[in-house]
Every structure is written in C-alpha cells, then in structure tokens.
PDB file of C-alpha atoms and ligand atoms in Angstrom:
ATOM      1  CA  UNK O   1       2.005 -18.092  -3.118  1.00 95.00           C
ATOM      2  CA  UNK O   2       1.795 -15.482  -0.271  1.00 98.00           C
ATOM      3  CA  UNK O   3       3.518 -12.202  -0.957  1.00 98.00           C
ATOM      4  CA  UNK O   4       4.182  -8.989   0.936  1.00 98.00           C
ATOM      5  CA  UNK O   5       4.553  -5.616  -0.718  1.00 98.00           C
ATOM      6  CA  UNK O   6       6.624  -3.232   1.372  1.00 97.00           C
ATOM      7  CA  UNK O   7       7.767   0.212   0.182  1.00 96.00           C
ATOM      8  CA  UNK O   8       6.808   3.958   0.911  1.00 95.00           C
ATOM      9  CA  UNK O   9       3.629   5.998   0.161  1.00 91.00           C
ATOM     10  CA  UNK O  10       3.908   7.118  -3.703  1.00 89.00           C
ATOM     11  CA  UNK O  11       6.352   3.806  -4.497  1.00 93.00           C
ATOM     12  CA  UNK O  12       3.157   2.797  -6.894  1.00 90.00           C
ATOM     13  CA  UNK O  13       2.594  -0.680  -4.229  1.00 91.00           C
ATOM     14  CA  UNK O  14      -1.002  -0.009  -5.059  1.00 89.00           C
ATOM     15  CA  UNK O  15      -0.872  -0.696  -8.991  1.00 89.00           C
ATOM     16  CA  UNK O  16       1.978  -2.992  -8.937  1.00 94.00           C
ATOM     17  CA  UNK O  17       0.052  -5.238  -6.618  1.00 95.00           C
ATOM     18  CA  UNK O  18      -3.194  -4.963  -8.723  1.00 93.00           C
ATOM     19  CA  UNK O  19      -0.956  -6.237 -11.839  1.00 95.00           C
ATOM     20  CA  UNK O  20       0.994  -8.512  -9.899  1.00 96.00           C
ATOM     21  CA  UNK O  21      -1.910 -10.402  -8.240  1.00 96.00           C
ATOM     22  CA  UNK O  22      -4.146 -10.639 -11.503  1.00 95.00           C
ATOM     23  CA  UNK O  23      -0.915 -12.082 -13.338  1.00 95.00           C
ATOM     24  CA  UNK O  24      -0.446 -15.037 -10.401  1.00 96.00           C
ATOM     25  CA  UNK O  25      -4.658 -15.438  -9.979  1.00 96.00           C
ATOM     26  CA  UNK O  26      -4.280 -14.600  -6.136  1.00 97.00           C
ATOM     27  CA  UNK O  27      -6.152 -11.740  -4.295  1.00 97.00           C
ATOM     28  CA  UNK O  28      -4.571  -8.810  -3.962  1.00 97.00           C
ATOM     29  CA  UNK O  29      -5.331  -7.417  -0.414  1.00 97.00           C
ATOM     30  CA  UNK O  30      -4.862  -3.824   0.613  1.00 95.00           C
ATOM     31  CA  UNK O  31      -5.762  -2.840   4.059  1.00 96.00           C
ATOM     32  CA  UNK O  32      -5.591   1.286   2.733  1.00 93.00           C
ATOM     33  CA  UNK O  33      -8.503  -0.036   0.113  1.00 93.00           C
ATOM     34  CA  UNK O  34     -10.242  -1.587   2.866  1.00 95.00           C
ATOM     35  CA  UNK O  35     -10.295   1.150   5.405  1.00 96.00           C
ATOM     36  CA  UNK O  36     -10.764   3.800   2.744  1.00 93.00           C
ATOM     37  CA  UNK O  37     -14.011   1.289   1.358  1.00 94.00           C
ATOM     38  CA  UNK O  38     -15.584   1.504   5.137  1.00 95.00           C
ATOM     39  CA  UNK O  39     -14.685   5.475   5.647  1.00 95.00           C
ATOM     40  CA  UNK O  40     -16.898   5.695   2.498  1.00 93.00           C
ATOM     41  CA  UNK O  41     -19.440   3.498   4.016  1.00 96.00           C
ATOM     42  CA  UNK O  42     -19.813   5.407   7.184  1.00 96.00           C
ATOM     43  CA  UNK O  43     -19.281   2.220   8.800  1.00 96.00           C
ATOM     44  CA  UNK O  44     -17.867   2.316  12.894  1.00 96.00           C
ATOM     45  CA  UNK O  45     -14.450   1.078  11.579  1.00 95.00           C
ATOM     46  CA  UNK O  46     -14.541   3.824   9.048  1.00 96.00           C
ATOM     47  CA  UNK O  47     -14.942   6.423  11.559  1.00 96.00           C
ATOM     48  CA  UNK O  48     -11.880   4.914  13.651  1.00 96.00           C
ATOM     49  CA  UNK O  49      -9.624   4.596  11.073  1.00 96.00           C
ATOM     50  CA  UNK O  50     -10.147   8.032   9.429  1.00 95.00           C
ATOM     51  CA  UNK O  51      -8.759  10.087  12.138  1.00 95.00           C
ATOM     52  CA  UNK O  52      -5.620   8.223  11.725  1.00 95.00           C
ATOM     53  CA  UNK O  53      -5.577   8.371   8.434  1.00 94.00           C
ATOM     54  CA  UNK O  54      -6.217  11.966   7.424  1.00 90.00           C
ATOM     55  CA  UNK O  55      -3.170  12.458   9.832  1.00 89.00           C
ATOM     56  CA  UNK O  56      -1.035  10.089   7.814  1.00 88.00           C
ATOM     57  CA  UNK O  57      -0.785   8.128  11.089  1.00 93.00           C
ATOM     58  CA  UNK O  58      -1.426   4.104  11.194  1.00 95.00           C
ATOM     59  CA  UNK O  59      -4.594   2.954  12.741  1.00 97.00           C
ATOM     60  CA  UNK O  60      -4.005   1.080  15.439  1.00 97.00           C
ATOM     61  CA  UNK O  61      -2.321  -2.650  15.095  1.00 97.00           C
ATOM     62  CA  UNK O  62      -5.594  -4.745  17.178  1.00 96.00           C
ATOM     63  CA  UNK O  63      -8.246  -2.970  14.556  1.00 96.00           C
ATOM     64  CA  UNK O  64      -5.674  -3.820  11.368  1.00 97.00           C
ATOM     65  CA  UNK O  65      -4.932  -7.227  12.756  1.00 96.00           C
ATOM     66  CA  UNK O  66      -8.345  -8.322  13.545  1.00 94.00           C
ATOM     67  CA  UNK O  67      -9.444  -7.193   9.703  1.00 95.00           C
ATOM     68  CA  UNK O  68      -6.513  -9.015   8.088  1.00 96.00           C
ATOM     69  CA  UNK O  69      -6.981 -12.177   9.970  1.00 94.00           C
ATOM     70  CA  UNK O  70     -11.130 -12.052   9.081  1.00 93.00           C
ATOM     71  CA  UNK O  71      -9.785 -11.608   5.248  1.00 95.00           C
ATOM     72  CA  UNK O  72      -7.034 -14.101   4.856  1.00 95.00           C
ATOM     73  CA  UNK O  73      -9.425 -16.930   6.034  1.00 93.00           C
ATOM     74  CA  UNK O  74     -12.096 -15.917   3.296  1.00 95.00           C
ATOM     75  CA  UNK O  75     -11.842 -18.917   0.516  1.00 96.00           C
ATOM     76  CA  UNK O  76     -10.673 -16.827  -2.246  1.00 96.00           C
ATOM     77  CA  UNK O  77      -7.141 -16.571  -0.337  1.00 96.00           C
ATOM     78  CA  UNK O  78      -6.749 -20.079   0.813  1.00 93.00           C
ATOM     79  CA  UNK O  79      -4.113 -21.214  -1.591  1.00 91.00           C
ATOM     80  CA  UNK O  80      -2.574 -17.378  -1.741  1.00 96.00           C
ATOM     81  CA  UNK O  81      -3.008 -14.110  -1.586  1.00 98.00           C
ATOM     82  CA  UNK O  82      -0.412 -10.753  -2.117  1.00 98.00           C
ATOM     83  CA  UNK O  83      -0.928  -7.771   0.823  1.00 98.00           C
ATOM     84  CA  UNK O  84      -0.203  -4.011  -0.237  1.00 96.00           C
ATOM     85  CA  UNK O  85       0.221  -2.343   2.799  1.00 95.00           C
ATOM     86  CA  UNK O  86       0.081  -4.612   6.076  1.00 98.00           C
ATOM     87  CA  UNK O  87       2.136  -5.894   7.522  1.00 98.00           C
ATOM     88  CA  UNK O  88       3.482  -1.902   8.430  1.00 97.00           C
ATOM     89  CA  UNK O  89       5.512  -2.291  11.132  1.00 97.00           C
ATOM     90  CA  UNK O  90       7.629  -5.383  13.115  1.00 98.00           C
ATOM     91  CA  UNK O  91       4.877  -6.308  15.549  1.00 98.00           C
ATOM     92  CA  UNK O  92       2.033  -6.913  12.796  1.00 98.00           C
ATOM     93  CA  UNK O  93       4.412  -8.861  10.725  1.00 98.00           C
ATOM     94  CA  UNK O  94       5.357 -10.655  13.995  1.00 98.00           C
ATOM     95  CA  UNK O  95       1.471 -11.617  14.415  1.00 97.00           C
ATOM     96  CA  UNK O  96       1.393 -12.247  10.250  1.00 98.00           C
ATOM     97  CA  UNK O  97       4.190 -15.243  11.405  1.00 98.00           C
ATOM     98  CA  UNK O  98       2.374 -16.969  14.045  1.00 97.00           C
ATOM     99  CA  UNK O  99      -1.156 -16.452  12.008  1.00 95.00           C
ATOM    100  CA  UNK O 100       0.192 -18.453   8.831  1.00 96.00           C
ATOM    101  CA  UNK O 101       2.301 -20.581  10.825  1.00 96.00           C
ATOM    102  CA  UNK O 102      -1.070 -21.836  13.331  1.00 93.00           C
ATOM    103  CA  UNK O 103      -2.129 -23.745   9.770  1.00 91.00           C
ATOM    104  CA  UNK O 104       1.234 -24.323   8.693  1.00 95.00           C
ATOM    105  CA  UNK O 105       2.306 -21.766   6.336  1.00 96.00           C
ATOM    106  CA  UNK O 106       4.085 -19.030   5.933  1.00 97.00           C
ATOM    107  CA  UNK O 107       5.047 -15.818   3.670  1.00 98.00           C
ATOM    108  CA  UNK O 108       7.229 -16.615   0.706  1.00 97.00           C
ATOM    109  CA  UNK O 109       8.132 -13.858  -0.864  1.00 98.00           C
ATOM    110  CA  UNK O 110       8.102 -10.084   0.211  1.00 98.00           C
ATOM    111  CA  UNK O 111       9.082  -7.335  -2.878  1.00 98.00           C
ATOM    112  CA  UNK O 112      10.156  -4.096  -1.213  1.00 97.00           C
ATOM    113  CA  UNK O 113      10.001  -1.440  -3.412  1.00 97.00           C
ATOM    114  CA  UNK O 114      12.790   0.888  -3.695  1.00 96.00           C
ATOM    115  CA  UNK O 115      12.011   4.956  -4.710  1.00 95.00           C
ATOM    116  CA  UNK O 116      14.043   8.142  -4.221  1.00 92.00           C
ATOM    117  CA  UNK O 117      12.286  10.216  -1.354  1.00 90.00           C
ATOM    118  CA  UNK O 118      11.772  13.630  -3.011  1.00 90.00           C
ATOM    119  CA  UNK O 119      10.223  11.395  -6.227  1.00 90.00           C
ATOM    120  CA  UNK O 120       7.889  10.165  -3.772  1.00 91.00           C
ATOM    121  CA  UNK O 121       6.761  13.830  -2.143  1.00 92.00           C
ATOM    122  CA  UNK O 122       6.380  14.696  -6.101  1.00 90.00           C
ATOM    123  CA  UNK O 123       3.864  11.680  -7.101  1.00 89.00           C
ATOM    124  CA  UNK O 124       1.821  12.129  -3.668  1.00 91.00           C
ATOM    125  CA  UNK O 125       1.588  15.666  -3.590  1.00 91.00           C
ATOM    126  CA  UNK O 126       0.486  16.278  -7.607  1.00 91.00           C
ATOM    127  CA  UNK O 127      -2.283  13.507  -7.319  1.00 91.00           C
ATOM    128  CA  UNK O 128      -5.817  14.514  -7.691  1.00 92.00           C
ATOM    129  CA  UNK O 129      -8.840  12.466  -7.050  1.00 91.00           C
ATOM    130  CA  UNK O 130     -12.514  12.628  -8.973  1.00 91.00           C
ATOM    131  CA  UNK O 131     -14.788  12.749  -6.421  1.00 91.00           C
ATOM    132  CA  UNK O 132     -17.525  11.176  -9.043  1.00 92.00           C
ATOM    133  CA  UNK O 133     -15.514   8.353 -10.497  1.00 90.00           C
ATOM    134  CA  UNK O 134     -12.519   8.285  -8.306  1.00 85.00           C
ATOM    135  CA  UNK O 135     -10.288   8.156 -11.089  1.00 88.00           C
ATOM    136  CA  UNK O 136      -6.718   9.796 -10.302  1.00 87.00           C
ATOM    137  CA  UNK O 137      -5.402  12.438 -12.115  1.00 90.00           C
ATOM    138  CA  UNK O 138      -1.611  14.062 -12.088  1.00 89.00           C
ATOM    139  CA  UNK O 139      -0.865  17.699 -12.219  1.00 87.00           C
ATOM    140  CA  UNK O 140       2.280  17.133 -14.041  1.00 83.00           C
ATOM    141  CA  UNK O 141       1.876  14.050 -15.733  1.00 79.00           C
ATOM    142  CA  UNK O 142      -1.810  14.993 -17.279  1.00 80.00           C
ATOM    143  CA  UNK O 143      -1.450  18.494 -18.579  1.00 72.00           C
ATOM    144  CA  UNK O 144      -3.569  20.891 -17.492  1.00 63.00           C
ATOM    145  CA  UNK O 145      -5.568  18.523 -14.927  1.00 66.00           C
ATOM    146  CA  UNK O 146      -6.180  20.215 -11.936  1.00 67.00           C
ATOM    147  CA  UNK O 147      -9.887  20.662 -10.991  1.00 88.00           C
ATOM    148  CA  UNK O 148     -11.367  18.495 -13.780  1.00 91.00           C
ATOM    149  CA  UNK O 149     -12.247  15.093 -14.889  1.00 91.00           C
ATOM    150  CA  UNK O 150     -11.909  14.459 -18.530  1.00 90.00           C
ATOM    151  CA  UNK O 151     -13.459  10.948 -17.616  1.00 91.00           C
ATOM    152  CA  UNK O 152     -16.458  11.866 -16.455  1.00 93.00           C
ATOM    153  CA  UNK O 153     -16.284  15.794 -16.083  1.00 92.00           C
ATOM    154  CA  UNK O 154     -16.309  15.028 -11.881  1.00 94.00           C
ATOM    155  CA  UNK O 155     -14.234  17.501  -9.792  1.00 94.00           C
ATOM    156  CA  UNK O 156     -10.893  16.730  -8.749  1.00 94.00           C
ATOM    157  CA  UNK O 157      -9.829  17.344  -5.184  1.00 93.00           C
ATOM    158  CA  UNK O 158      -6.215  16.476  -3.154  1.00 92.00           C
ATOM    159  CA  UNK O 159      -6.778  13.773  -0.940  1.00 88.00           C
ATOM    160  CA  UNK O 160      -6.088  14.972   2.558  1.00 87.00           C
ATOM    161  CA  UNK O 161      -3.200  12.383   2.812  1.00 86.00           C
ATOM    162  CA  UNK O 162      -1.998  13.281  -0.297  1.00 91.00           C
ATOM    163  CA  UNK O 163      -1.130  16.943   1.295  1.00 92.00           C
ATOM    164  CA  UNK O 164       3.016  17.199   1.387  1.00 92.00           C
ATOM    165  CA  UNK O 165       2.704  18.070   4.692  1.00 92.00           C
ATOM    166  CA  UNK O 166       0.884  14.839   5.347  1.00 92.00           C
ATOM    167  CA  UNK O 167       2.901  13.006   2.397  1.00 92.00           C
ATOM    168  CA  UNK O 168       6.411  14.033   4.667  1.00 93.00           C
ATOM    169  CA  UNK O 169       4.777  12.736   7.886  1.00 93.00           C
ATOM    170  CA  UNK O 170       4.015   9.373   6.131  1.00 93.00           C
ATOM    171  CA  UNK O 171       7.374   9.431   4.879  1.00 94.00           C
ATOM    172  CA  UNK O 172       8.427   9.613   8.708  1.00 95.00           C
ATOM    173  CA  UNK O 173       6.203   6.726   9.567  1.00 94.00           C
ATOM    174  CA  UNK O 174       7.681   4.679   6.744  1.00 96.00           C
ATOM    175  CA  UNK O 175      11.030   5.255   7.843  1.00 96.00           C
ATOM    176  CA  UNK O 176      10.687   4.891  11.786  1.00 97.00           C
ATOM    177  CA  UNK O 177       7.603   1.984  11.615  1.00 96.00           C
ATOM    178  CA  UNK O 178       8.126   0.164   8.550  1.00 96.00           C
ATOM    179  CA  UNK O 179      11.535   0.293   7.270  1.00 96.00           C
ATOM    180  CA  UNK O 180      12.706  -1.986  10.339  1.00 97.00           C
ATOM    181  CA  UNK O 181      10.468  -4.999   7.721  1.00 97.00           C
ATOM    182  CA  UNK O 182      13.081  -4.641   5.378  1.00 97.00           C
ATOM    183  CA  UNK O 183      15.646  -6.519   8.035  1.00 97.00           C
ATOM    184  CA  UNK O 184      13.288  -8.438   9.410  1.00 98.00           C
ATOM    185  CA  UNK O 185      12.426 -10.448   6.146  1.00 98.00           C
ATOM    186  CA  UNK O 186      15.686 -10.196   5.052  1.00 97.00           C
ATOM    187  CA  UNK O 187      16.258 -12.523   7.886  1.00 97.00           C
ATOM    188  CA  UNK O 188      14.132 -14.586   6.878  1.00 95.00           C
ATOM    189  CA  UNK O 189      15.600 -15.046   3.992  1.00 96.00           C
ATOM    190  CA  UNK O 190      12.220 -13.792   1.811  1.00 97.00           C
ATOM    191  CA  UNK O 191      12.949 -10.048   0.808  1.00 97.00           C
ATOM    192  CA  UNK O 192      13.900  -9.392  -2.652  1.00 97.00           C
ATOM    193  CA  UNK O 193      14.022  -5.368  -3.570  1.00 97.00           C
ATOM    194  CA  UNK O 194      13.200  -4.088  -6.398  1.00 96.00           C
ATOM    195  CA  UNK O 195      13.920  -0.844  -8.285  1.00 97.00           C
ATOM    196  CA  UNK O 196      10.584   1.171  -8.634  1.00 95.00           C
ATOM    197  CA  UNK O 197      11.653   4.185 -10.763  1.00 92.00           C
ATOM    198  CA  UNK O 198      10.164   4.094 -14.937  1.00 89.00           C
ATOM    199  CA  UNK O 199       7.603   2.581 -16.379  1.00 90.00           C
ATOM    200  CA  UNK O 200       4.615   0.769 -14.749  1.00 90.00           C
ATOM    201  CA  UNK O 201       5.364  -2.065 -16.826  1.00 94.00           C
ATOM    202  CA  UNK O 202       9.206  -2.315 -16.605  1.00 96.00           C
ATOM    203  CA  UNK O 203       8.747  -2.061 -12.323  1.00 96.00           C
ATOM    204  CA  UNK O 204       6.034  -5.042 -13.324  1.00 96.00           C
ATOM    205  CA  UNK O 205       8.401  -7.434 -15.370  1.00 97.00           C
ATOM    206  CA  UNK O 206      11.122  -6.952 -12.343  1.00 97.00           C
ATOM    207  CA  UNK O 207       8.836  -7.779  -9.646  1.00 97.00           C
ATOM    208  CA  UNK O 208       7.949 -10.755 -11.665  1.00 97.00           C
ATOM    209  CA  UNK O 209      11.264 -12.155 -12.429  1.00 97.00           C
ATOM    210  CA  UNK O 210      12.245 -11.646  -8.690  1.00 96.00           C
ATOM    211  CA  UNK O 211       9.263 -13.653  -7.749  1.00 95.00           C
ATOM    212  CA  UNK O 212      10.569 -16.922 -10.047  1.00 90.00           C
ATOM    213  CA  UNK O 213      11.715 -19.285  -8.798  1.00 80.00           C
ATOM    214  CA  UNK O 214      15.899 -19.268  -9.179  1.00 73.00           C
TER     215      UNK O 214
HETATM  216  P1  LIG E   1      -2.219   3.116   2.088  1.00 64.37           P
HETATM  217  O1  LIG E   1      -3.243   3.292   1.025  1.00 64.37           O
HETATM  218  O2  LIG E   1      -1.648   1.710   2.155  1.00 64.37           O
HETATM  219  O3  LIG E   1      -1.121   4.161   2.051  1.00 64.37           O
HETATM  220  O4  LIG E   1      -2.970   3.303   3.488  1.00 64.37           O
HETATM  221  C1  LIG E   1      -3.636   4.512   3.798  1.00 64.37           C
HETATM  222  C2  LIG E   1      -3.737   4.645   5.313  1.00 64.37           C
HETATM  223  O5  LIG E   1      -4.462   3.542   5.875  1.00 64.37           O
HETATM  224  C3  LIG E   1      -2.402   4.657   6.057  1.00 64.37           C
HETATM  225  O6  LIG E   1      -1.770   5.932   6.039  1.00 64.37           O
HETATM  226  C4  LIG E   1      -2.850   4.233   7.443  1.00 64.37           C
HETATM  227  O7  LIG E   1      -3.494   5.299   8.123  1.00 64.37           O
HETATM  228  C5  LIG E   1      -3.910   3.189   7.134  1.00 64.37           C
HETATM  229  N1  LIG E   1      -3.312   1.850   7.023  1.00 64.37           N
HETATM  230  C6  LIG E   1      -3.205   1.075   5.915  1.00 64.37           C
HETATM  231  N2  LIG E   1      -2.601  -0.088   6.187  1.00 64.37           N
HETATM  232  C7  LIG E   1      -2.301  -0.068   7.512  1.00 64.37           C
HETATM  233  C8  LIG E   1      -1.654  -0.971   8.403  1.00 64.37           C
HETATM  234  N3  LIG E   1      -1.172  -2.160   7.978  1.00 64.37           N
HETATM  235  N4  LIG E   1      -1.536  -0.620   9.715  1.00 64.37           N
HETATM  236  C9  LIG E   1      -2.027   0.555  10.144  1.00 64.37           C
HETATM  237  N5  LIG E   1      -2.611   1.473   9.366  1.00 64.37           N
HETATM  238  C10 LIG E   1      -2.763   1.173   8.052  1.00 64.37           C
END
C-alpha cells in the first residue's frame, strides 16, 4: 500500500506515521527525518536544506524530489511505503503521480490530519529537544521539564523551528503550499481526513479504520 500523510506542523504526522507504518510492515519515509539526519551529518545537502529549514521555509522542490525518487526505488519500499511530509505542495505531488505511474502505480490512500491551529502553536512551541539523546520533552505535558533530561540527564533546548514565531510561519506555509493537497487528492478520489485531537492511540485506531478497505 502507498500512503500519504498530509496535515500541519504539530498535527503528530511524525508518530502516527511511525505507528502506522510498523502496523502495515511498510517503510515509513519522512523527508524532515531525512534532511534533519544529513544537517547532523554535515553533509552538502545538510547545509542546503538547513537554511530553509531554520526559517520554517521548504527546501527547494528539485533537491526534495531528487531524494524521494533515490528512496522510493530502494527494495525495502517496492511493494509500499507511507511518506510523512512530501509530497508538500501541488507540484511535488504532481511529480509523485507521474513517478509511480512510469512503473504503473500509484498512491492509494492519503490521511490528512485534521488539528485546531492555536493547539498546534501550543504542541510546537512547548517542545524541547535533548541534545544527548534527542528525546522530546513538553513543558506542559512533563511537569517541570524545561532544561533537563530525566532520560539521560542531557540538556534540553527549543528547536529553532519549534520557535512560535517560526511555528506561525510554518503554519503560513501549510496553509498557502500544502493545503491546496487536500483538493487535489480529494479529486482523486484517495483523501480520507481524520480527526487528530486525544490520544496517540485513539488518532491511531482512526487512521487505521480509514485505511480498510470499505
Ligand atoms: P517536518 O519535520 O516534516 O516538519 O520537516 C521539517 C522541515 O524540512 C520543513 O519545515 C522543511 O524545511 C523541510 N521539508 C520537509 N519535507 C519537505 C518537502 N516535502 N518539501 C520541502 N521541504 C521539506
């Protein structure tokens, strides 16, 4: 099965995707983990795509493109594969069509999920990273957790895109680059949304069902 994930910053398309993937056996794919994985590397890619992202602004469609297409041919994701966070805006999912349709597929399923705005601004902007284990932390979901770790006793700093400033521009990119997916799979007759307020596990179990067949 090949599924798309499509929802704003701080909708939790990160975890769902992890839970979602492991419970069909298909890779989940995250173009944010990827580019974050080479700006910790140092690699050239890294360097590009950090000045984009410490804006909150999307690196540029050729360099996201190029990586998606080298992943999506890797074995692992012949028969399937979920993406969290590509395609972001109507000309990558364009170039997502004519990719899977050059061997004869296509996407099946895409699960937008659905968040109030100011919920969002709260999750982003009360995360906190440990910058030895990379666990994250929540000012006010984990009492008293704000410089840190009780893993691993690592300090915990804010994530430059997780700055509301930052958080309210990648709200605006959401709404003016990706939102237009929403139509554009609905066309196709592949969305399904999906309420993404409560419990990890509850958003889980609906993103499930919706992906049965009916
Ligand atoms: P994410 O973890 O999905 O929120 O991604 C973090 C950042 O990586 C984004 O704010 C963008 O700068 C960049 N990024 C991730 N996916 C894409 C994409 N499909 N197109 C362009 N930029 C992306």
């Amino acid at each position: 099965m090949r599924i798309v994930l499509v929802g704003p910053p701080g909708a939790g398309k990160g975890t769902q995707a992890q839970f979602i993937a492991s419970h069909l056996s298909i890779p989940k794919i995250s173009t944010g983990d990827i580019f974050r994985a080479n700006v910790s590397g140092g690699t050239e890619l890294g360097i590009l795509a950090k000045q984009y992202m410490d804006k909150g602004d999307l690196v540029p469609d050729e360099v996201t493109v190029a990586m998606v297409r080298d992943r999506i041919a890797q074995p692992d994701a012949v028969s399937g594969f979920l993406l969290d966070g590509f395609p972001r805006n109507v000309p990558q999912a364009e170039t997502l069509r004519d990719m899977l349709a050059d061997n004869g597929q296509a996407v099946d399923k895409v699960l937008e999920l659905v968040v109030d705005e100011e919920e969002v601004v709260r999750r982003l902007s009360g995360r906190r990273t440990c910058g030895q284990c990379g666990r994250i932390w929540h000012v006010d979901f984990d009492e008293g957790r704000d410089d840190v770790c009780d893993d691993c006793g690592g300090r915990l700093f804010q994530r430059d895109d997780d700055k509301e400033e930052v958080v309210r521009h990648r709200l605006e990119v959401y709404k003016e680059q990706t939102e237009p997916l929403v139509e554009f799979y609905e066309k196709e007759g592949v969305l399904a949304g999906i309420d993404a307020t409560g419990s990890v596990e509850d958003v889980t179990a609906r993103a499930l069902a919706a992906l049965r067949p009916a």
